[in-house]
Amino acid sequence: SHYHLVTRWVVDGTPEEVASVCSDSAALSRWFPATYLESTVLHPGMPGHEVGKVVRVRVKGWMPHTLSFVFRVVAADTPLTFTVEATGDFE
């Protein structure tokens, strides 16, 4: 199966401020503690760019279980958009 998950958030901040928070992958559990239980950057990606960054995460939301997966940033139009591919429990 193929899934295409799109999220749109409305936040109070400039695109640069929001991109700064979202690109701080190692701090996802600090910014979003109800969802991200752990996050570890395995590869930082291209210098000065998000593309190629690889991050291992463990997440939980309203579900009765946790999910573990790795995501890789495959495209970025910083500070407006980014696209990731996920492997692990989403496969």
Coordinates of C-alpha atoms in Angstrom, one line a residue:
S1 CA 0.0 0.0 0.0
H2 CA 1.0 3.6 -0.6
Y3 CA 0.2 6.3 1.8
H4 CA 0.5 10.0 1.3
L5 CA 0.1 11.9 4.6
V6 CA -0.2 15.7 4.4
T7 CA -0.3 17.9 7.4
R8 CA -1.0 21.6 7.5
W9 CA -0.4 23.5 10.7
V10 CA -1.4 27.1 11.6
V11 CA 1.1 28.6 14.0
D12 CA 2.0 32.0 15.2
G13 CA 5.4 32.6 13.8
T14 CA 7.3 33.4 10.6
P15 CA 8.1 30.7 8.1
E16 CA 11.8 30.9 9.2
E17 CA 10.9 30.5 12.9
V18 CA 8.7 27.5 12.2
A19 CA 11.3 25.9 9.9
S20 CA 13.9 26.3 12.6
V21 CA 11.8 24.4 15.1
C22 CA 10.7 21.6 12.7
S23 CA 14.3 21.1 11.4
D24 CA 15.7 20.6 14.9
S25 CA 15.0 16.9 14.7
A26 CA 17.0 16.0 17.8
A27 CA 14.6 18.2 19.8
L28 CA 11.3 16.9 18.5
S29 CA 10.5 15.2 21.8
R30 CA 11.0 18.6 23.5
W31 CA 8.8 20.5 21.1
F32 CA 6.1 17.8 20.7
P33 CA 6.3 15.6 23.8
A34 CA 2.8 14.1 23.4
T35 CA 3.8 12.6 20.1
Y36 CA 7.6 12.2 19.9
L37 CA 9.1 10.0 22.6
E38 CA 12.6 9.9 21.2
S39 CA 14.4 11.2 18.2
T40 CA 18.0 10.7 17.1
V41 CA 19.7 12.2 14.1
L42 CA 21.6 9.4 12.3
H43 CA 22.9 11.5 9.5
P44 CA 22.8 15.4 9.4
G45 CA 22.3 15.6 5.6
M46 CA 24.0 18.0 3.2
P47 CA 25.8 20.9 5.0
G48 CA 23.5 23.9 5.3
H49 CA 20.6 21.9 3.9
E50 CA 18.0 19.5 5.2
V51 CA 18.1 17.1 2.2
G52 CA 19.7 13.8 3.1
K53 CA 19.1 14.1 6.9
V54 CA 18.2 10.7 8.4
V55 CA 16.4 10.6 11.8
R56 CA 15.2 7.6 13.9
V57 CA 12.1 8.3 16.0
R58 CA 9.7 6.6 18.4
V59 CA 6.2 8.1 18.5
K60 CA 3.0 7.7 20.3
G61 CA -0.2 9.6 20.0
W62 CA -3.7 8.6 21.0
M63 CA -2.9 5.0 19.9
P64 CA -2.4 2.3 22.5
H65 CA 1.1 1.4 21.1
T66 CA 4.2 3.1 19.9
L67 CA 5.7 3.2 16.5
S68 CA 9.4 3.3 15.6
F69 CA 10.6 4.4 12.2
V70 CA 13.4 6.2 10.3
F71 CA 12.7 9.2 8.1
R72 CA 14.9 10.7 5.4
V73 CA 14.4 14.2 4.1
V74 CA 14.2 13.8 0.3
A75 CA 13.2 17.4 -0.7
A76 CA 13.1 20.8 0.9
D77 CA 12.1 24.3 -0.1
T78 CA 13.3 25.9 3.1
P79 CA 11.6 27.5 4.9
L80 CA 8.3 26.6 3.2
T81 CA 8.1 22.9 2.7
F82 CA 9.9 19.6 3.2
T83 CA 9.2 16.0 2.2
V84 CA 10.3 12.9 4.0
E85 CA 10.3 9.2 3.3
A86 CA 9.7 6.9 6.2
T87 CA 10.7 3.2 6.8
G88 CA 10.0 1.0 9.7
D89 CA 6.7 0.6 11.3
F90 CA 5.0 2.6 8.6
E91 CA 5.9 -0.1 6.0

